[in-house]
Amino acid sequence: MKLVKATHLNGSIAVPADKSISHRSIMFGALAEGTTTVHNFLRGEDCFSTLHAFQQLGVPIHDDGKTITIEGQGFNGLKPAKSAIDIGNSGTTIRLMMGILAGQSFQTIMYGDDSLNRRPMNRVMLPLSEMGAQLEGAQETEFPPITISGNSDLKPITYHMPVASAQVKSAIIFAALQAHGTSTIIEKEASRNHTEDMIRQFGGSITTEGKTITVTGPQMFQGQEVIVPGDISSAAFFLTAGAIMPDSHITLTNVGINPTRTGIIDVLTEMGADMNMRNQDVQNQSATIDIRSSQLTGITISGDIIPRLIDELPIIALLATQAQGTTVIKDAEELKVKETNRIDATAEELQKIGARITPTADGLIIHGPTKLHGGHVSSRGDHRIGMMLQIAALLTDEDVTLDRAEAVAVSYPHFFDDVRTLAQGGESK
Ligand code: S3P
């Protein structure tokens, strides 16, 4: 596909719903007693993978095109699926569901697309096995299809996490909620806390002290009304676009600002972006953010901020190509096991259009500012790489063509429409 071109960007975008929270709203709704309604559910492919998976496990879920209604079955009400469950591209779905299914008294098989079937699962399989579930990957590997034989008598666990990962943490929490006794999880670095927040919202309890999380099972949840805020990881593409395009002013409404997710705001501030936040809604953890064309300076991004911006690193790399000086991204080896190897994909695809960017073992080094040029690039089937390349293409005089553009539908189905709206100086619905 030939990517959208623009001279400047102006207007307002209502950021699409948060992917992490949308997944969890279905999971908690299914596991609660009573009815849960979800407003502003993300209508992206990944979240539909979660919705369809629970329908296969016997949970009635109704979608009227606006609101999702879930007839919760409780932890003990899930039914064995009639066939293996297709999880598509969604790492969050497969890993969190492993934790849920670990405590069930039946067997489930889950598989994904070519990308998901290459992603590491031992990080979840090992602690869940220690708790008493049986998990097997394809042909004695750690890769999907994964067969889970659940155990309705799981043991609690004390677990020092070897990776900073909200998916691994959440899988263990879901199993711990079904175990008899108290589990303690010690995080390597604090990661997004939507699972913990939602346990409290659904009437359960969990405590966090620094990097130590304590949860006692078994617990029961009550159905709730969930309003999903916008996804800061989707907003990040337009925060970057507004900062690097000339003569631009973008307003982003309903941006989720949970503090475990706002690393991108800290980076933009440190690089010198012309940005401000207003209309903060404390209950919904959301705000409006204005961003304007900015003079940026390169910085070093490393350590405990990495989990707070892990999904934003490809677009931050593009941001850095337009900053004065060198930007160094370190401690981000987790990028290698995302939907693609995002260290290689970001470096190699941006190099094709002239960026001065070098991959390292745990990150990227980017020199700027650089005038990018036209070329032929690929999303490699990774939504965030595809969206990053579209924002890059706004800066080039020549055309940029993108292969596998359809990947953006995983998290942001109307992304290209929103780019066009801003290029025409308009307002999205
Ligand atoms: C997610 C956690 C992160 C993130 C992913 C969503 C979640 O993955 O990259 O897009 O919803 O828990 P890791 O936990 O593997 O870092």
PDB file of N, CA, C and O and ligand atoms in Angstrom, residues 19-20 23-24 92 95-96 119 123 164-168 170 192 310-311 334 338-339 384, ligand 1:
ATOM      1  N   LYS A  19      -5.919  -1.727  24.657  1.00  0.00           N
ATOM      2  CA  LYS A  19      -5.915  -3.154  24.317  1.00  0.00           C
ATOM      3  C   LYS A  19      -5.780  -4.009  25.578  1.00  0.00           C
ATOM      4  O   LYS A  19      -6.538  -4.959  25.769  1.00  0.00           O
ATOM      5  N   SER A  20      -4.840  -3.657  26.450  1.00  0.00           N
ATOM      6  CA  SER A  20      -4.624  -4.464  27.658  1.00  0.00           C
ATOM      7  C   SER A  20      -5.880  -4.513  28.522  1.00  0.00           C
ATOM      8  O   SER A  20      -6.256  -5.562  29.057  1.00  0.00           O
ATOM      9  N   HIS A  23      -8.812  -6.650  26.830  1.00  0.00           N
ATOM     10  CA  HIS A  23      -8.635  -8.097  27.054  1.00  0.00           C
ATOM     11  C   HIS A  23      -9.120  -8.497  28.440  1.00  0.00           C
ATOM     12  O   HIS A  23      -9.868  -9.446  28.629  1.00  0.00           O
ATOM     13  N   ARG A  24      -8.630  -7.744  29.425  1.00  0.00           N
ATOM     14  CA  ARG A  24      -8.907  -8.106  30.817  1.00  0.00           C
ATOM     15  C   ARG A  24     -10.381  -7.931  31.157  1.00  0.00           C
ATOM     16  O   ARG A  24     -10.915  -8.635  32.011  1.00  0.00           O
ATOM     17  N   THR A  92      -1.003 -11.553  24.650  1.00  0.00           N
ATOM     18  CA  THR A  92      -1.697 -11.320  25.924  1.00  0.00           C
ATOM     19  C   THR A  92      -2.779 -12.374  26.128  1.00  0.00           C
ATOM     20  O   THR A  92      -2.918 -12.940  27.222  1.00  0.00           O
ATOM     21  N   ARG A  95      -1.158 -15.984  26.901  1.00  0.00           N
ATOM     22  CA  ARG A  95      -0.432 -16.110  28.172  1.00  0.00           C
ATOM     23  C   ARG A  95      -1.380 -15.952  29.366  1.00  0.00           C
ATOM     24  O   ARG A  95      -1.319 -16.732  30.318  1.00  0.00           O
ATOM     25  N   LEU A  96      -2.272 -14.974  29.325  1.00  0.00           N
ATOM     26  CA  LEU A  96      -3.184 -14.796  30.458  1.00  0.00           C
ATOM     27  C   LEU A  96      -4.147 -15.981  30.559  1.00  0.00           C
ATOM     28  O   LEU A  96      -4.472 -16.455  31.663  1.00  0.00           O
ATOM     29  N   ARG A 119       6.564 -17.506  19.612  1.00  0.00           N
ATOM     30  CA  ARG A 119       6.885 -16.693  20.796  1.00  0.00           C
ATOM     31  C   ARG A 119       7.083 -17.579  22.044  1.00  0.00           C
ATOM     32  O   ARG A 119       6.422 -18.598  22.203  1.00  0.00           O
ATOM     33  N   ARG A 123       8.297 -18.991  29.963  1.00  0.00           N
ATOM     34  CA  ARG A 123       8.199 -17.983  31.026  1.00  0.00           C
ATOM     35  C   ARG A 123       6.881 -18.092  31.802  1.00  0.00           C
ATOM     36  O   ARG A 123       6.812 -17.710  32.961  1.00  0.00           O
ATOM     37  N   ALA A 164      10.789  -8.868  33.178  1.00  0.00           N
ATOM     38  CA  ALA A 164       9.789  -7.850  33.522  1.00  0.00           C
ATOM     39  C   ALA A 164       8.664  -8.004  32.515  1.00  0.00           C
ATOM     40  O   ALA A 164       8.817  -7.629  31.357  1.00  0.00           O
ATOM     41  N   SER A 165       7.553  -8.607  32.922  1.00  0.00           N
ATOM     42  CA  SER A 165       6.473  -8.873  31.973  1.00  0.00           C
ATOM     43  C   SER A 165       5.125  -8.909  32.678  1.00  0.00           C
ATOM     44  O   SER A 165       4.895  -9.722  33.575  1.00  0.00           O
ATOM     45  N   ALA A 166       4.229  -8.016  32.237  1.00  0.00           N
ATOM     46  CA  ALA A 166       2.878  -8.001  32.808  1.00  0.00           C
ATOM     47  C   ALA A 166       2.093  -9.239  32.388  1.00  0.00           C
ATOM     48  O   ALA A 166       1.186  -9.669  33.101  1.00  0.00           O
ATOM     49  N   GLN A 167       2.442  -9.796  31.238  1.00  0.00           N
ATOM     50  CA  GLN A 167       1.728 -11.001  30.798  1.00  0.00           C
ATOM     51  C   GLN A 167       2.059 -12.177  31.706  1.00  0.00           C
ATOM     52  O   GLN A 167       1.168 -12.922  32.126  1.00  0.00           O
ATOM     53  N   VAL A 168       3.339 -12.334  32.029  1.00  0.00           N
ATOM     54  CA  VAL A 168       3.745 -13.434  32.912  1.00  0.00           C
ATOM     55  C   VAL A 168       3.157 -13.217  34.307  1.00  0.00           C
ATOM     56  O   VAL A 168       2.547 -14.117  34.904  1.00  0.00           O
ATOM     57  N   SER A 170       0.537 -11.546  35.153  1.00  0.00           N
ATOM     58  CA  SER A 170      -0.924 -11.710  35.159  1.00  0.00           C
ATOM     59  C   SER A 170      -1.314 -13.187  35.086  1.00  0.00           C
ATOM     60  O   SER A 170      -2.275 -13.611  35.732  1.00  0.00           O
ATOM     61  N   ARG A 192       2.957  -3.030  33.814  1.00  0.00           N
ATOM     62  CA  ARG A 192       1.581  -2.500  33.835  1.00  0.00           C
ATOM     63  C   ARG A 192       0.711  -3.277  34.823  1.00  0.00           C
ATOM     64  O   ARG A 192       0.836  -4.516  34.918  1.00  0.00           O
ATOM     65  N   ILE A 310       7.450  -0.185  26.806  1.00  0.00           N
ATOM     66  CA  ILE A 310       7.996  -1.265  25.979  1.00  0.00           C
ATOM     67  C   ILE A 310       7.377  -1.285  24.571  1.00  0.00           C
ATOM     68  O   ILE A 310       8.080  -1.442  23.575  1.00  0.00           O
ATOM     69  N   ASP A 311       6.056  -1.076  24.469  1.00  0.00           N
ATOM     70  CA  ASP A 311       5.412  -1.163  23.152  1.00  0.00           C
ATOM     71  C   ASP A 311       5.647   0.098  22.312  1.00  0.00           C
ATOM     72  O   ASP A 311       5.370   0.104  21.111  1.00  0.00           O
ATOM     73  N   GLU A 334      13.753  -7.561  25.631  1.00  0.00           N
ATOM     74  CA  GLU A 334      12.403  -8.133  25.464  1.00  0.00           C
ATOM     75  C   GLU A 334      11.810  -7.819  24.085  1.00  0.00           C
ATOM     76  O   GLU A 334      10.941  -8.528  23.601  1.00  0.00           O
ATOM     77  N   LYS A 338       8.781  -9.895  20.754  1.00  0.00           N
ATOM     78  CA  LYS A 338       7.436  -9.358  20.534  1.00  0.00           C
ATOM     79  C   LYS A 338       6.879  -9.944  19.226  1.00  0.00           C
ATOM     80  O   LYS A 338       7.397 -10.934  18.733  1.00  0.00           O
ATOM     81  N   GLU A 339       5.850  -9.309  18.645  1.00  0.00           N
ATOM     82  CA  GLU A 339       5.205  -9.845  17.443  1.00  0.00           C
ATOM     83  C   GLU A 339       6.223 -10.112  16.330  1.00  0.00           C
ATOM     84  O   GLU A 339       6.048 -11.010  15.497  1.00  0.00           O
ATOM     85  N   ARG A 384       2.607  -2.642  15.220  1.00  0.00           N
ATOM     86  CA  ARG A 384       3.287  -1.418  15.669  1.00  0.00           C
ATOM     87  C   ARG A 384       4.414  -1.006  14.713  1.00  0.00           C
ATOM     88  O   ARG A 384       4.722   0.175  14.583  1.00  0.00           O
TER      89      ARG A 384
HETATM   90  C1  S3P B   1       0.815  -6.595  27.776  1.00  0.00           C
HETATM   91  C2  S3P B   1       2.065  -6.675  28.296  1.00  0.00           C
HETATM   92  C3  S3P B   1       3.289  -6.412  27.519  1.00  0.00           C
HETATM   93  C4  S3P B   1       3.000  -5.678  26.224  1.00  0.00           C
HETATM   94  C5  S3P B   1       1.817  -6.257  25.506  1.00  0.00           C
HETATM   95  C6  S3P B   1       0.571  -6.190  26.387  1.00  0.00           C
HETATM   96  C7  S3P B   1      -0.346  -6.878  28.647  1.00  0.00           C
HETATM   97  O1  S3P B   1       3.918  -7.633  27.208  1.00  0.00           O
HETATM   98  O2  S3P B   1       4.130  -5.704  25.381  1.00  0.00           O
HETATM   99  O3  S3P B   1       1.569  -5.541  24.315  1.00  0.00           O
HETATM  100  O4  S3P B   1      -1.493  -6.524  28.288  1.00  0.00           O
HETATM  101  O5  S3P B   1      -0.139  -7.453  29.726  1.00  0.00           O
HETATM  102  P1  S3P B   1       4.963  -8.334  28.223  1.00  0.00           P
HETATM  103  O6  S3P B   1       4.245  -8.524  29.486  1.00  0.00           O
HETATM  104  O7  S3P B   1       5.329  -9.650  27.608  1.00  0.00           O
HETATM  105  O8  S3P B   1       6.118  -7.394  28.305  1.00  0.00           O
END
